[in-house]
Coordinates of C-alpha atoms and ligand atoms in Angstrom, one line a residue:
X1 CA 0.0 0.0 0.0
X2 CA 1.4 3.4 -1.0
X3 CA 1.1 6.0 1.7
X4 CA 3.8 8.5 0.8
X5 CA 2.0 11.6 -0.5
X6 CA 4.6 12.2 -3.2
X7 CA 4.3 8.7 -4.6
X8 CA 0.5 9.1 -4.5
X9 CA 0.7 12.3 -6.4
X10 CA 3.1 10.7 -8.9
X11 CA 0.9 7.6 -9.3
X12 CA -2.3 9.7 -9.9
X13 CA -0.5 11.7 -12.5
X14 CA 0.9 8.6 -14.2
X15 CA -2.5 7.0 -14.3
X16 CA -3.9 10.2 -15.8
X17 CA -1.2 10.4 -18.5
X18 CA -1.4 6.7 -19.4
X19 CA -5.2 7.0 -19.8
X20 CA -4.8 10.3 -21.6
X21 CA -2.3 8.8 -24.0
X22 CA -4.6 5.8 -24.7
X23 CA -7.5 8.1 -25.3
X24 CA -5.3 10.2 -27.6
X25 CA -4.4 7.1 -29.5
X26 CA -8.1 6.3 -29.9
X27 CA -8.8 9.8 -31.1
X28 CA -6.0 9.6 -33.7
X29 CA -7.6 6.5 -35.2
X30 CA -11.0 8.2 -35.3
X31 CA -9.6 11.6 -35.9
X32 CA -12.2 14.4 -36.2
X33 CA -11.6 18.1 -35.4
X34 CA -13.9 18.5 -32.4
X35 CA -12.3 15.5 -30.7
X36 CA -8.8 16.8 -31.4
X37 CA -9.9 20.1 -29.8
X38 CA -10.9 18.1 -26.7
X39 CA -7.4 16.5 -26.6
X40 CA -5.9 20.0 -26.6
X41 CA -8.1 21.1 -23.8
X42 CA -7.2 17.9 -21.9
X43 CA -3.5 18.6 -22.5
X44 CA -3.8 22.1 -21.2
X45 CA -6.0 21.0 -18.2
X46 CA -3.3 18.4 -17.3
X47 CA -0.7 21.2 -17.4
X48 CA -2.9 23.4 -15.2
X49 CA -2.8 20.7 -12.6
X50 CA 0.8 21.7 -11.9
X51 CA -0.1 25.1 -10.8
X52 CA -0.6 26.8 -7.5
X53 CA -0.3 25.3 -4.0
X54 CA 1.5 22.1 -4.8
X55 CA 3.4 23.4 -7.8
X56 CA 6.9 23.0 -6.4
X57 CA 6.3 19.6 -4.9
X58 CA 4.6 18.2 -8.0
X59 CA 7.2 19.8 -10.3
X60 CA 10.2 18.3 -8.5
X61 CA 8.6 14.8 -8.2
X62 CA 7.3 14.7 -11.8
X63 CA 10.6 15.8 -13.3
X64 CA 12.9 14.0 -10.9
X65 CA 16.0 12.6 -12.5
X66 CA 16.0 9.2 -10.7
X67 CA 16.5 6.1 -12.8
X68 CA 13.1 4.5 -12.2
X69 CA 11.2 7.5 -13.3
X70 CA 12.9 7.8 -16.7
X71 CA 10.3 5.8 -18.6
X72 CA 7.5 7.7 -17.0
X73 CA 9.1 10.9 -18.0
X74 CA 9.6 9.7 -21.6
X75 CA 5.9 8.8 -21.7
X76 CA 4.9 12.1 -20.4
X77 CA 7.1 14.0 -22.7
X78 CA 6.1 12.2 -25.8
X79 CA 2.4 12.7 -24.9
X80 CA 3.1 16.4 -24.6
X81 CA 4.9 16.6 -28.0
X82 CA 2.0 14.6 -29.6
X83 CA -0.5 17.1 -28.2
X84 CA 1.6 19.9 -29.6
X85 CA 1.8 18.4 -33.1
X86 CA -2.0 18.2 -33.1
X87 CA -2.1 21.8 -32.3
X88 CA 0.1 22.6 -35.3
X89 CA -1.9 20.2 -37.6
X90 CA -5.0 22.1 -36.8
X91 CA -3.3 25.4 -37.5
X92 CA -4.3 26.6 -34.1
X93 CA -1.3 28.7 -33.3
X94 CA -2.3 29.9 -29.9
X95 CA -5.0 29.2 -27.3
X96 CA -4.9 32.3 -25.3
X97 CA -5.3 34.0 -22.1
X98 CA -8.8 35.5 -21.5
X99 CA -9.1 38.8 -23.5
X100 CA -8.3 41.8 -21.5
X101 CA -10.8 44.5 -21.1
X102 CA -8.6 46.7 -23.2
X103 CA -9.5 50.1 -24.5
X104 CA -6.6 50.0 -27.0
X105 CA -7.8 46.8 -28.6
X106 CA -11.3 48.0 -28.6
X107 CA -10.5 51.2 -30.4
X108 CA -8.2 49.7 -32.9
X109 CA -10.7 46.9 -33.8
X110 CA -13.8 49.1 -34.1
X111 CA -14.1 48.9 -37.9
X112 CA -13.4 45.2 -37.9
X113 CA -16.0 44.5 -35.2
X114 CA -18.5 46.2 -37.4
X115 CA -18.0 43.5 -40.1
X116 CA -17.5 40.7 -37.6
X117 CA -13.7 40.3 -38.1
X118 CA -11.1 40.4 -35.3
X119 CA -8.6 43.2 -35.8
X120 CA -5.1 42.4 -36.7
X121 CA -4.0 43.9 -33.4
X122 CA -6.2 41.6 -31.5
X123 CA -5.0 38.6 -33.5
X124 CA -1.4 39.6 -32.7
X125 CA -2.3 40.1 -29.1
X126 CA -3.7 36.6 -28.9
X127 CA -0.9 35.0 -30.9
X128 CA 1.9 36.4 -28.8
X129 CA 0.5 35.7 -25.3
X130 CA 1.7 32.5 -23.8
X131 CA -0.5 30.9 -21.1
X132 CA 1.0 29.1 -18.1
X133 CA -0.2 25.8 -19.7
X134 CA 1.8 26.4 -22.8
X135 CA 4.8 27.3 -20.8
X136 CA 4.5 23.9 -19.0
X137 CA 4.4 22.1 -22.3
X138 CA 7.5 23.9 -23.5
X139 CA 9.3 23.0 -20.3
X140 CA 8.6 19.3 -20.7
X141 CA 9.7 19.4 -24.3
X142 CA 12.9 21.2 -23.4
X143 CA 13.7 18.6 -20.8
X144 CA 13.1 15.8 -23.3
X145 CA 15.3 17.6 -25.9
X146 CA 18.2 18.1 -23.4
X147 CA 18.2 14.4 -22.6
X148 CA 18.1 13.4 -26.3
X149 CA 21.0 15.7 -27.1
X150 CA 23.1 14.2 -24.3
X151 CA 22.4 10.7 -25.6
X152 CA 23.6 11.0 -29.2
X153 CA 25.4 13.2 -31.7
X154 CA 23.5 15.2 -34.3
X155 CA 20.4 15.8 -32.3
X156 CA 18.6 19.2 -32.8
X157 CA 19.8 20.3 -29.4
X158 CA 23.5 19.6 -29.7
X159 CA 24.4 19.6 -26.0
X160 CA 28.0 20.0 -26.8
X161 CA 30.7 18.9 -24.3
X162 CA 32.9 21.9 -23.5
X163 CA 35.8 20.1 -21.8
X164 CA 35.6 22.7 -19.1
X165 CA 34.7 22.1 -15.5
X166 CA 33.5 24.5 -12.9
X167 CA 36.4 26.5 -11.6
X168 CA 37.3 26.6 -7.9
X169 CA 38.0 30.3 -7.6
X170 CA 41.6 29.9 -6.7
X171 CA 43.0 30.0 -10.3
X172 CA 45.3 33.0 -10.8
X173 CA 47.1 34.9 -13.5
X174 CA 46.6 37.6 -16.1
X175 CA 45.1 36.7 -19.4
X176 CA 43.7 38.4 -22.5
X177 CA 40.1 37.6 -23.0
X178 CA 38.5 37.7 -26.5
X179 CA 34.7 37.5 -26.9
X180 CA 33.3 37.3 -30.4
X181 CA 29.5 37.8 -30.2
X182 CA 26.9 38.2 -32.9
X183 CA 27.4 42.0 -32.8
X184 CA 30.6 42.9 -31.0
X185 CA 34.1 41.8 -30.3
X186 CA 35.3 42.5 -26.8
X187 CA 38.9 42.4 -25.9
X188 CA 39.8 42.5 -22.2
X189 CA 42.7 42.2 -19.9
X190 CA 41.6 40.0 -17.0
X191 CA 43.4 39.4 -13.7
X192 CA 42.3 36.4 -11.7
X193 CA 43.3 37.1 -8.2
X194 CA 42.4 33.8 -6.5
X195 CA 39.7 33.9 -3.7
X196 CA 37.1 34.4 -6.4
X197 CA 38.2 37.9 -7.2
X198 CA 38.3 39.0 -10.9
X199 CA 39.5 42.4 -12.2
X200 CA 39.0 43.2 -15.8
X201 CA 39.0 46.1 -18.2
X202 CA 38.4 46.0 -21.9
X203 CA 37.3 47.6 -25.1
X204 CA 34.4 46.8 -27.4
X205 CA 34.8 46.7 -31.2
X206 CA 31.8 46.5 -33.6
X207 CA 32.3 43.7 -36.2
X208 CA 31.7 45.3 -39.7
X209 CA 28.8 43.6 -41.5
X210 CA 31.1 43.0 -44.6
X211 CA 33.4 40.8 -42.5
X212 CA 30.5 38.6 -41.3
X213 CA 29.9 37.5 -44.8
X214 CA 33.4 37.5 -46.3
X215 CA 36.5 35.3 -46.1
X216 CA 37.4 33.7 -42.7
X217 CA 40.9 35.0 -42.9
X218 CA 39.7 38.6 -43.1
X219 CA 37.5 38.1 -40.0
X220 CA 40.4 36.6 -38.0
X221 CA 42.8 39.3 -39.3
X222 CA 40.3 41.9 -37.9
X223 CA 40.3 40.2 -34.6
X224 CA 44.1 40.2 -34.6
X225 CA 44.2 43.9 -35.4
X226 CA 41.8 44.7 -32.6
X227 CA 43.9 42.7 -30.1
X228 CA 47.1 44.3 -31.4
X229 CA 45.6 47.8 -30.9
X230 CA 44.4 46.8 -27.4
X231 CA 47.8 45.5 -26.2
X232 CA 49.8 48.3 -27.8
X233 CA 47.6 51.1 -26.2
X234 CA 48.0 49.4 -22.8
X235 CA 51.6 48.5 -23.2
X236 CA 50.9 44.9 -22.5
X237 CA 53.4 43.4 -25.0
X238 CA 55.9 41.1 -23.4
X239 CA 58.8 38.9 -24.6
X240 CA 56.9 35.7 -24.1
X241 CA 53.4 35.4 -25.7
X242 CA 50.4 36.4 -23.6
X243 CA 47.9 33.6 -23.1
X244 CA 44.4 34.3 -24.2
X245 CA 41.0 32.7 -23.8
X246 CA 38.6 32.9 -26.8
X247 CA 34.9 33.1 -26.2
X248 CA 33.2 32.3 -29.4
X249 CA 29.4 32.5 -29.7
X250 CA 28.9 29.9 -32.5
X251 CA 28.4 26.2 -32.3
X252 CA 31.7 24.3 -32.3
X253 CA 32.4 20.6 -31.7
X254 CA 35.2 20.7 -29.2
X255 CA 37.7 17.9 -29.0
X256 CA 39.5 19.5 -26.0
X257 CA 39.5 22.8 -24.2
X258 CA 42.1 24.0 -26.8
X259 CA 40.4 22.8 -30.0
X260 CA 37.0 23.5 -31.5
X261 CA 35.6 22.9 -35.1
X262 CA 33.0 25.3 -36.3
X263 CA 29.6 23.5 -36.9
X264 CA 27.5 26.4 -38.2
X265 CA 27.3 30.1 -38.4
X266 CA 24.2 32.0 -37.5
X267 CA 23.2 35.5 -36.2
X268 CA 24.1 37.0 -39.6
X269 CA 27.6 35.4 -40.1
X270 CA 28.3 33.5 -43.3
X271 CA 32.1 33.0 -43.7
X272 CA 31.6 29.6 -45.2
X273 CA 35.3 28.7 -45.6
X274 CA 35.6 28.5 -41.7
X275 CA 33.0 25.6 -41.4
X276 CA 34.6 22.5 -40.0
X277 CA 37.9 24.2 -39.3
X278 CA 39.6 24.6 -35.9
X279 CA 38.9 28.2 -34.9
X280 CA 41.7 28.2 -32.4
X281 CA 44.2 27.4 -35.2
X282 CA 42.6 30.1 -37.4
X283 CA 42.9 32.9 -34.8
X284 CA 46.4 31.9 -33.8
X285 CA 47.5 31.9 -37.4
X286 CA 46.0 35.4 -37.7
X287 CA 48.1 36.4 -34.7
X288 CA 51.2 35.0 -36.4
X289 CA 50.4 36.8 -39.7
X290 CA 50.0 40.1 -37.9
X291 CA 52.9 39.5 -35.4
X292 CA 50.6 39.9 -32.4
X293 CA 52.3 38.4 -29.3
X294 CA 49.2 36.5 -28.1
X295 CA 48.3 32.8 -28.2
X296 CA 44.8 31.5 -27.6
X297 CA 45.0 28.5 -25.2
X298 CA 41.4 27.9 -24.5
X299 CA 38.2 28.1 -26.6
X300 CA 34.8 28.3 -24.9
X301 CA 31.3 29.1 -26.1
X302 CA 30.1 32.5 -24.7
X303 CA 27.4 30.8 -22.5
X304 CA 30.1 28.5 -21.1
X305 CA 32.3 31.5 -20.4
X306 CA 29.4 33.3 -18.6
X307 CA 29.0 30.3 -16.4
X308 CA 32.7 30.0 -15.7
X309 CA 33.1 33.7 -14.9
X310 CA 30.2 33.6 -12.4
X311 CA 31.1 30.2 -10.9
X312 CA 34.6 31.6 -10.3
X313 CA 33.0 34.1 -7.9
X314 CA 30.0 32.2 -6.7
X315 CA 30.1 28.4 -6.1
X316 CA 26.3 28.3 -6.3
X317 CA 26.3 29.2 -10.0
X318 CA 25.6 26.2 -12.2
X319 CA 23.9 27.8 -15.3
X320 CA 25.1 30.5 -17.6
X321 CA 22.7 32.2 -20.1
X322 CA 23.2 34.5 -23.0
X323 CA 20.5 37.0 -23.9
X324 CA 22.2 39.3 -26.4
X325 CA 22.2 39.1 -30.2
X326 CA 21.2 35.5 -29.8
X327 CA 20.4 33.2 -27.0
X328 CA 22.1 30.1 -25.5
X329 CA 22.9 28.4 -22.2
X330 CA 25.5 26.2 -20.5
X331 CA 25.3 24.2 -17.3
X332 CA 27.3 21.8 -15.2
X333 CA 26.5 18.2 -15.9
X334 CA 27.6 14.9 -14.3
X335 CA 29.9 13.0 -16.6
X336 CA 27.8 9.9 -16.0
X337 CA 24.8 11.7 -17.5
X338 CA 26.5 12.3 -20.9
X339 CA 26.1 8.9 -22.6
X340 CA 27.4 10.1 -25.9
X341 CA 30.9 10.7 -24.3
X342 CA 31.1 7.0 -23.7
X343 CA 30.0 6.2 -27.2
X344 CA 32.8 8.5 -28.5
X345 CA 35.4 6.8 -26.3
X346 CA 34.3 3.4 -27.7
X347 CA 34.3 4.6 -31.3
X348 CA 37.7 6.2 -30.9
X349 CA 39.2 2.8 -29.8
X350 CA 37.6 1.1 -32.9
X351 CA 38.4 3.6 -35.6
X352 CA 40.6 6.5 -36.4
X353 CA 38.3 9.4 -36.5
X354 CA 38.9 12.4 -38.7
X355 CA 38.9 14.8 -35.7
X356 CA 40.8 13.4 -32.7
X357 CA 38.2 13.0 -30.0
X358 CA 39.3 12.2 -26.5
X359 CA 36.4 13.1 -24.2
X360 CA 38.1 12.7 -20.9
X361 CA 41.3 14.5 -21.8
X362 CA 41.7 18.0 -20.5
X363 CA 38.6 18.3 -18.5
X364 CA 39.5 21.0 -16.1
X365 CA 42.7 20.5 -14.0
X366 CA 44.8 17.4 -14.4
X367 CA 44.0 14.5 -12.0
X368 CA 46.4 14.3 -9.1
X369 CA 46.2 13.3 -5.4
X370 CA 45.2 17.0 -4.7
X371 CA 42.9 17.2 -7.6
X372 CA 41.0 14.0 -8.0
X373 CA 39.5 13.4 -11.5
X374 CA 36.6 15.6 -12.0
X375 CA 33.1 14.0 -12.5
X376 CA 31.4 17.0 -14.0
X377 CA 31.7 18.9 -17.3
X378 CA 30.1 22.1 -18.5
X379 CA 27.7 21.4 -21.4
X380 CA 26.9 24.0 -24.0
X381 CA 23.2 23.3 -24.8
X382 CA 23.0 25.4 -28.0
X383 CA 19.3 25.9 -27.0
X384 CA 18.8 28.4 -29.8
X385 CA 18.1 25.4 -32.1
X386 CA 15.3 24.1 -29.9
X387 CA 12.3 22.8 -32.0
X388 CA 13.8 23.8 -35.4
X389 CA 10.9 21.7 -36.8
X390 CA 8.4 24.1 -35.2
X391 CA 6.3 21.4 -33.6
X392 CA 5.7 22.9 -30.2
X393 CA 7.0 26.5 -30.3
X394 CA 4.1 29.0 -30.6
X395 CA 5.4 30.3 -34.0
X396 CA 3.3 32.9 -35.7
X397 CA 3.2 33.9 -39.4
X398 CA 5.6 36.8 -38.5
X399 CA 8.2 34.2 -37.1
X400 CA 7.9 32.3 -40.4
X401 CA 8.4 35.4 -42.4
X402 CA 11.4 36.5 -40.4
X403 CA 13.0 33.0 -40.7
X404 CA 12.4 32.9 -44.5
X405 CA 14.1 36.1 -45.0
X406 CA 17.0 35.5 -42.6
X407 CA 20.5 34.5 -43.6
X408 CA 20.0 31.1 -42.0
X409 CA 16.4 29.9 -42.8
X410 CA 15.1 26.8 -41.0
X411 CA 17.6 26.9 -38.1
X412 CA 17.9 28.6 -34.7
X413 CA 14.1 29.0 -34.6
X414 CA 14.0 29.5 -30.8
X415 CA 16.8 32.0 -31.0
X416 CA 14.9 33.9 -33.6
X417 CA 12.0 34.3 -31.1
X418 CA 14.2 35.4 -28.2
X419 CA 17.5 37.0 -29.4
X420 CA 18.0 40.8 -29.6
X421 CA 18.9 40.6 -33.2
X422 CA 15.4 39.5 -34.2
X423 CA 12.9 41.2 -31.8
X424 CA 12.9 44.6 -33.5
X425 CA 12.5 42.9 -36.9
X426 CA 9.5 41.0 -35.6
X427 CA 7.9 44.3 -34.5
X428 CA 8.6 45.8 -37.9
X429 CA 6.8 42.9 -39.7
X430 CA 3.8 43.3 -37.3
X431 CA 3.7 47.1 -37.9
X432 CA 3.6 46.5 -41.6
X433 CA 0.6 44.2 -41.3
X434 CA -1.2 46.6 -39.0
X435 CA -0.6 49.4 -41.5
X436 CA -1.9 47.3 -44.4
X437 CA -5.0 46.6 -42.4
X438 CA -5.5 50.3 -41.9
X439 CA -5.0 50.0 -38.1
X440 CA -1.7 52.0 -37.9
X441 CA -0.2 55.2 -39.3
X442 CA -3.5 55.9 -41.2
X443 CA -2.8 53.0 -43.5
X444 CA 0.2 54.6 -45.1
X445 CA 3.4 52.5 -45.1
X446 CA 6.3 54.6 -43.8
X447 CA 9.4 54.3 -46.1
X448 CA 11.7 53.6 -43.2
X449 CA 9.6 50.6 -42.1
X450 CA 10.0 49.0 -45.6
X451 CA 13.7 48.5 -45.0
X452 CA 14.4 45.2 -43.1
X453 CA 16.0 45.5 -39.7
X454 CA 15.4 49.2 -39.5
X455 CA 13.3 49.0 -36.4
X456 CA 16.0 48.3 -33.7
X457 CA 15.5 46.2 -30.6
X458 CA 17.1 49.2 -28.8
X459 CA 14.0 51.2 -29.9
X460 CA 11.8 48.6 -28.2
X461 CA 13.7 49.3 -24.9
X462 CA 13.3 53.0 -25.2
X463 CA 9.6 52.7 -26.0
X464 CA 9.1 50.3 -23.2
X465 CA 10.5 52.9 -20.8
X466 CA 8.2 55.6 -22.1
X467 CA 5.5 56.1 -19.5
X468 CA 4.3 59.6 -20.5
X469 CA 0.6 60.0 -21.2
X470 CA 1.1 61.0 -24.8
X471 CA 4.1 58.7 -25.3
X472 CA 6.4 61.5 -26.2
X473 CA 9.6 59.5 -26.3
X474 CA 7.9 57.0 -28.6
X475 CA 7.0 60.0 -30.7
X476 CA 10.7 60.9 -30.9
X477 CA 11.7 57.4 -32.0
X478 CA 8.9 57.2 -34.6
X479 CA 9.0 60.7 -36.0
X480 CA 12.6 61.7 -35.2
X481 CA 14.6 58.5 -35.8
X482 CA 12.3 56.7 -38.2
X483 CA 10.9 59.8 -40.0
X484 CA 7.3 58.7 -39.7
X485 CA 5.1 61.7 -40.1
X486 CA 2.4 62.9 -37.6
X487 CA 1.8 59.8 -35.5
X488 CA -1.3 59.9 -33.3
X489 CA -1.3 58.9 -29.6
X490 CA -3.3 55.7 -30.6
X491 CA -0.5 54.9 -33.2
X492 CA 2.1 55.2 -30.4
X493 CA 0.0 53.1 -28.0
X494 CA -0.3 50.4 -30.6
X495 CA 3.4 50.5 -31.3
X496 CA 4.1 50.2 -27.6
X497 CA 1.8 47.3 -27.2
X498 CA 3.4 45.4 -30.1
X499 CA 6.8 45.9 -28.6
X500 CA 5.6 44.7 -25.2
X501 CA 4.0 41.6 -26.7
X502 CA 7.2 40.6 -28.6
X503 CA 9.5 41.4 -25.7
X504 CA 7.4 39.6 -23.1
X505 CA 7.0 36.6 -25.2
X506 CA 10.8 36.4 -25.6
X507 CA 11.3 36.6 -21.8
X508 CA 8.7 33.9 -21.1
X509 CA 10.2 31.6 -23.7
X510 CA 13.6 32.1 -22.1
X511 CA 12.1 31.3 -18.7
X512 CA 10.9 27.9 -20.0
X513 CA 14.3 27.0 -21.2
X514 CA 15.8 28.1 -17.8
X515 CA 13.2 26.3 -15.7
X516 CA 13.7 23.1 -17.7
X517 CA 17.5 23.2 -17.1
X518 CA 17.0 23.8 -13.4
X519 CA 14.5 20.9 -13.2
X520 CA 16.8 18.7 -15.2
X521 CA 19.8 19.1 -12.9
X522 CA 17.6 18.8 -9.8
X523 CA 18.4 22.3 -8.5
X524 CA 14.9 23.4 -7.5
X525 CA 16.3 23.6 -4.0
X526 CA 18.4 26.5 -5.0
X527 CA 20.9 27.7 -7.6
X528 CA 22.3 30.7 -9.3
X529 CA 21.8 31.5 -13.0
X530 CA 24.3 34.0 -14.5
X531 CA 23.0 36.0 -17.4
X532 CA 25.0 38.1 -19.9
X533 CA 23.9 40.0 -22.9
X534 CA 22.7 43.5 -23.9
X535 CA 19.1 42.4 -24.3
X536 CA 18.9 41.2 -20.7
X537 CA 20.9 44.3 -19.5
X538 CA 18.8 47.0 -21.2
X539 CA 15.4 45.7 -22.1
X540 CA 13.1 47.1 -19.5
X541 CA 11.8 44.5 -17.0
X542 CA 13.1 41.6 -19.0
X543 CA 14.3 40.1 -15.8
X544 CA 10.9 40.6 -14.1
X545 CA 9.1 38.9 -17.0
X546 CA 11.5 35.9 -16.7
X547 CA 10.9 35.8 -12.9
X548 CA 7.1 36.0 -13.3
X549 CA 7.2 33.0 -15.7
X550 CA 9.5 31.1 -13.4
X551 CA 7.0 31.6 -10.6
X552 CA 4.1 30.4 -12.7
X553 CA 6.1 27.3 -13.6
X554 CA 7.9 26.5 -10.4
X555 CA 5.7 28.0 -7.7
X556 CA 7.6 28.8 -4.5
X557 CA 10.7 27.0 -5.8
X558 CA 11.3 29.9 -8.2
X559 CA 12.3 32.0 -5.2
X560 CA 15.3 29.7 -4.7
X561 CA 16.6 30.5 -8.2
X562 CA 18.7 33.5 -8.3
X563 CA 19.1 35.3 -11.6
X564 CA 22.3 37.4 -11.5
X565 CA 23.6 39.7 -14.2
X566 CA 27.0 38.7 -15.3
X567 CA 28.0 41.8 -17.3
X568 CA 30.9 40.9 -19.7
X569 CA 31.0 37.4 -18.1
X570 CA 31.1 36.0 -21.6
X571 CA 34.5 37.7 -22.0
X572 CA 36.0 37.3 -18.5
X573 CA 35.0 33.6 -18.4
X574 CA 37.3 32.9 -21.3
X575 CA 40.2 34.1 -19.1
X576 CA 39.0 31.6 -16.5
X577 CA 39.1 28.9 -19.2
X578 CA 42.6 30.1 -20.2
X579 CA 43.8 29.7 -16.6
X580 CA 42.4 26.2 -16.5
X581 CA 44.0 25.3 -19.8
X582 CA 47.3 27.0 -19.0
X583 CA 47.7 24.7 -16.0
X584 CA 47.5 21.7 -18.4
X585 CA 50.2 22.9 -20.7
X586 CA 53.7 21.5 -19.9
X587 CA 56.1 24.3 -18.9
Ligands
ADP601 P1 26.9 40.0 -28.6 O1 25.8 39.1 -28.9 O2 27.8 40.5 -29.7 O3 27.7 39.6 -27.4 P2 25.4 41.9 -27.0 O4 25.2 41.0 -25.9 O5 25.9 43.3 -26.7 O6 26.2 41.4 -28.2 O7 23.9 42.0 -27.7 C1 23.8 42.8 -28.9 C2 22.3 42.8 -29.2 O8 21.6 43.5 -28.2 C3 22.0 43.5 -30.5 O9 21.6 42.5 -31.4 C4 20.8 44.4 -30.2 O10 19.7 43.9 -30.9 C5 20.5 44.2 -28.7 N1 20.5 45.5 -28.1 C6 21.3 46.6 -28.2 N2 21.0 47.6 -27.5 C7 19.8 47.2 -26.9 C8 18.9 47.9 -26.0 N3 19.1 49.1 -25.6 N4 17.9 47.1 -25.5 C9 17.7 45.9 -25.9 N5 18.5 45.2 -26.8 C10 19.5 45.9 -27.2
MG602 MG1 28.1 38.3 -26.0

């Protein structure tokens, strides 16, 4: 007889899911639209049952990582994905929160109401709001995808081994840190003082658009020139080469902390001749060509670097998140929970792989009596690629449009709904639709809005901070910066609403990915999540929107998750990686 309340809760839920799955199978065989709709409502009711009072208890028990619950989790997750595919089949992009009693929507939809149509603004309003039930579905799907990515290579979520472990905070030394993001290159001088203290100062360079699409050598020469300028101005040149860490925000398959082969470009980069090449060799060759006295000794993804930087200072930090041009995350994983590492070891002993792959080499500090072999490794999730097939993400026609016209169609779909590079463009596409429907700017398309990427995400931040009655700063953005003539207060209210819908959706989606990681690594009892990126830093209330969604998802456990801003952590963390790597290089 089962008496333990957690087991009873778990059992009830399992029975519910199994009967739900059976019922769903029956519906599939006799598929008819009304019944499918019922399945959807069942799926969302099931999600609702996570909420409120028992949320944290049910969340932790339902998503627990223990062995005997794995098959239950798999059943649950596949049921959720199935329900999501029905949603897409039916073309229902969003169930929605109850409609607000909203003067803005009412006034903009007046003419449509007269002929029985919903206004475009009200459709956008519905399509961009994500209910708590939807967030729960996304969390489950994320957990399932994280696990699949750890199991085998070439899964949508790559879950790439970084060969870095959490630092202990006693690493010391002065290093050059390079951070190539989607928009900027940061070069820093970083002093690791031990005792978890970091001093750093640096310079930001904007990467010219032409170099993002040209030859790889030109891009790496640009990096070498920036580093040369930086060390000359500061008089840092020495007889022996300075050691550097390289934080690189694009997917690389790493074979050690010192080697990484580029898998794909995104965020507007298209230097195709770099694909499959070792980026550490390429940047070091550029330093040789330009006679720069620096050598990169460690390569890390920027999310990994953010985690390392924060973990150096705070032992509670186990997740690093990027919310800048794009989005990504890294976390600390047990080696035993990365099955694909074992497969690699096995394959390596059977064949001679093209790329030398030695998973347990160079993971953090070398094993010794003082430093026993580490049992953890930082994993780069590459979560921007979540649901590239668009089965469960609440994609709208605007997301499809943005993807089609991007430099990398069909990939990084989650990133395109969250990253700073894309949010302004989504707003622009919505504005154009509203203008065409006669709901904005008197139905006249402003020339500036016809140019792609002309509505910057930074404008969204500015408009989000405009709390004047007449939205005067919004007026300055629209009329002054974008040259849109004679906007009305209603125009500006609509623009502000669209920006908020796009921004809040991004924050809530990011919260799902974070909650799923926290649950996956069993840290509901408490952990620190370090976040770097200009979007997180400057978008008004982005952090509060993430926090709200975390509370909806995790109940009181959300209070135990501390979100900390790790400004420039993606740069300084590469110096931490360099310190770890330098300790591995024979003197
Ligand atoms: P990187 O990805 O190169 O490391 P950042 O973290 O600085 O760069 O992020 C750059 C992105 O931040 C740009 O794509 C831009 O869209 C966005 N951004 C810039 N300024 C703002 C702002 N004021 N508010 C919100 N987002 C911004
Ligand atoms: Mg960055």
